[in-house]
Structure formats: C-alpha cells, structure tokens
XYZ file of C-alpha atoms in Angstrom:
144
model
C -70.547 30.479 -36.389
C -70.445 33.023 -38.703
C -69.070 35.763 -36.553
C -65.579 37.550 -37.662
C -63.906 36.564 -34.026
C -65.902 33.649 -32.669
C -62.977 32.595 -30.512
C -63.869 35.108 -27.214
C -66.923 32.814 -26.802
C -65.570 29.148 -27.750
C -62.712 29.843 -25.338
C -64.970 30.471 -22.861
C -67.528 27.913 -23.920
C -64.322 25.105 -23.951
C -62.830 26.618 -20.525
C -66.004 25.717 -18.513
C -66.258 22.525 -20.020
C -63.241 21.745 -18.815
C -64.575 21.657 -15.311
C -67.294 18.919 -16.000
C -64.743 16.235 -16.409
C -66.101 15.770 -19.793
C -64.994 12.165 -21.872
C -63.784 14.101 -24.861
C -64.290 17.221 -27.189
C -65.238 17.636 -30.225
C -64.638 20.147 -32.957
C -65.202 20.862 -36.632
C -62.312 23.169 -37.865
C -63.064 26.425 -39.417
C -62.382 24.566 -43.116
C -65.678 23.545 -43.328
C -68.924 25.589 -43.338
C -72.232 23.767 -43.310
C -72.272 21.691 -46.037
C -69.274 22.869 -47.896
C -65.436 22.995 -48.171
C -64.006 26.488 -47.577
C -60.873 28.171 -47.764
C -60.311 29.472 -44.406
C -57.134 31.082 -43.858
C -54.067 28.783 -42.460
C -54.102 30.704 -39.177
C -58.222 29.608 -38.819
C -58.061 26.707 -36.590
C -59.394 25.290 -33.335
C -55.557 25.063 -32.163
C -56.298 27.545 -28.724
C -59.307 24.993 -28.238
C -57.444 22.612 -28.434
C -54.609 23.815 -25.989
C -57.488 24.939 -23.669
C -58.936 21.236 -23.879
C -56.095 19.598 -23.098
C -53.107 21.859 -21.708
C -50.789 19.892 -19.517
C -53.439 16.971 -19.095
C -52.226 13.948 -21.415
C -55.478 12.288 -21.074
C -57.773 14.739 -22.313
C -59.529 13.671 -25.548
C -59.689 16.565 -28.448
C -61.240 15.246 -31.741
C -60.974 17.124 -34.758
C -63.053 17.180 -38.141
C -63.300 18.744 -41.154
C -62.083 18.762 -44.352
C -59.553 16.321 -43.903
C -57.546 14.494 -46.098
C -55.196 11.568 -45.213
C -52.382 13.477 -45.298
C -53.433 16.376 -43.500
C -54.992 14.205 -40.636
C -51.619 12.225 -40.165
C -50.293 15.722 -39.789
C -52.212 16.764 -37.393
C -51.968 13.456 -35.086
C -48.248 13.608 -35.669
C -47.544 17.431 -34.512
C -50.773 18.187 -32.632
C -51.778 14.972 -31.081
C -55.578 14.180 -30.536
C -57.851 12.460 -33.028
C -58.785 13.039 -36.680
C -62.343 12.112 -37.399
C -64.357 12.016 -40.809
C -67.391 11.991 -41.635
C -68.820 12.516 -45.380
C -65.622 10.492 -46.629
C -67.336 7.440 -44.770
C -70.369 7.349 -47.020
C -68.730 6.587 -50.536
C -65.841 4.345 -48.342
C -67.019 1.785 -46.396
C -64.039 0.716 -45.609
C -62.317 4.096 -45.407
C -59.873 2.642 -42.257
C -58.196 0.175 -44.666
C -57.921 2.592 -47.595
C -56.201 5.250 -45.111
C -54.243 2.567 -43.769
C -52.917 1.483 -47.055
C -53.033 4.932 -48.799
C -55.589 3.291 -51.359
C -57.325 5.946 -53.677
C -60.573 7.306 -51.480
C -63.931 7.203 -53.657
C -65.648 10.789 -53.571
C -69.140 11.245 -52.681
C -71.798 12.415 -54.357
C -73.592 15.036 -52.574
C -76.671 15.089 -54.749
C -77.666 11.167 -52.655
C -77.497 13.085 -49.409
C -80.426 12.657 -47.236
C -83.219 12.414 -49.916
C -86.248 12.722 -48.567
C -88.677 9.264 -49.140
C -85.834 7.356 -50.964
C -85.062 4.282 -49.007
C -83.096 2.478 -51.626
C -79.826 2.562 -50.253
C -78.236 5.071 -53.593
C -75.726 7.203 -52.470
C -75.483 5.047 -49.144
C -74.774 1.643 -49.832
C -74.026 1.205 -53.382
C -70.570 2.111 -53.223
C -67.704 -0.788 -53.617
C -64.790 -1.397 -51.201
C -61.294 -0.915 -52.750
C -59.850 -3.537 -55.353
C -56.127 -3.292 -54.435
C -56.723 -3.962 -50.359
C -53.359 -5.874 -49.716
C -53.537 -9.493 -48.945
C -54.035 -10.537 -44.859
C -55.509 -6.980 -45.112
C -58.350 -7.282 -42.258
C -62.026 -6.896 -44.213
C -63.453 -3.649 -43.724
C -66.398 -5.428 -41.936
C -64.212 -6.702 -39.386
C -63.228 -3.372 -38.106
C-alpha cells in the first residue's frame, strides 16, 4: 500500500471482517507490487493476516497470491494451509492445473499483450498452446 508498516491497518481491516461471517479472504502478498515482481524481504508476508483470518477456526478460507511459483505455492499449502491462487501465469497456460499437477514447464507471459486497448484479436490471450508432454489419461485442460 505503499506505507513502511501497513500492517496496524490490515490487522484491523482483517479483524472486523472477521465478524461479517465472510466466505473467504483474499490477499496478494507483499512480493508483488502493481504490475511487477519485487523483492520483498522474507519476513514481508500476510502470515498475521492470515492467523487473524483463520486462528483456531478450521473452516475459514485464506487465499493467497502473488508471485508464486509451483514450488513455493505447494509450500505454502503444505506448512501454512489455505489456498494458493494465480493469476498472470493463467494467461500464457491455459491449462496451468495440469502443468502444476504434472510439474510440466509453465510458458511465461508476455506483458507487452496485456490489456491493449482496441485489439480484439485474441494475441497475448488466446494464442498460447497447451503443454506437449501432458501424460496420457491426463484429464484435458478444458475439462477442468
């Protein structure tokens, strides 16, 4: 939010929240700025909202993006619990479930094709190819 400590108000942002019985909640970690990658120190994370969000209550849904890669979101799941999401990985990977499945080589985007204003012919969107080595019985990413 680019404050130096902008935990004070997301605690109390996430801490009356809480109280609406709210379906789930959903966070971008400090990683990511904008448009952009960053390197935010390892101790930057959304790890107190996340405690706040959930504490004792299994049920409660925390989501988590940014900057993710498959082994990092594993992580995460594994020792944090929650959900990973992504989002500009999705764009050059239609079928990104099967290739993090299968820990199939993800496609990179191309940030240029983002959003251009009056272009409707699909580049950057809908040109990209699903992955060659998808295992056989391997459900079709359309099926998902």
């Amino acid at each position: 939010m680019g404050t130096s400590d902008p935990m004070p108000q997301f605690t109390y942002l996430v801490r009356q929240l809480k109280k609406h019985n709210l379906a789930y909640l959903h966070v971008v970690e400090p990683r990511v700025s904008g448009n952009a990658d960053v390197d935010a120190p390892p101790e930057s994370t959304n790890d107190l909202l996340r405690q706040i969000w959930c504490g004792e209550d299994k049920d409660s849904v925390f989501i988590s993006a940014g900057g993710y890669t498959r082994q990092t979101a594993i992580e995460t799941a594994e020792e944090k619990g929650g959900m990973v999401a992504f989002g500009r990985l999705y764009i050059p990977n239609p079928d990104l479930p099967i290739r993090l499945m299968h820990d199939l080589q993800v496609a990179t985007y191309d940030r240029a094709t983002f959003y251009i204003p009056g272009d409707y012919t699909g580049r950057g969107y809908t040109d990209f190819p699903g992955a060659d080595d998808v295992p056989t019985g391997t459900v079709p990413a359309a099926k998902l």
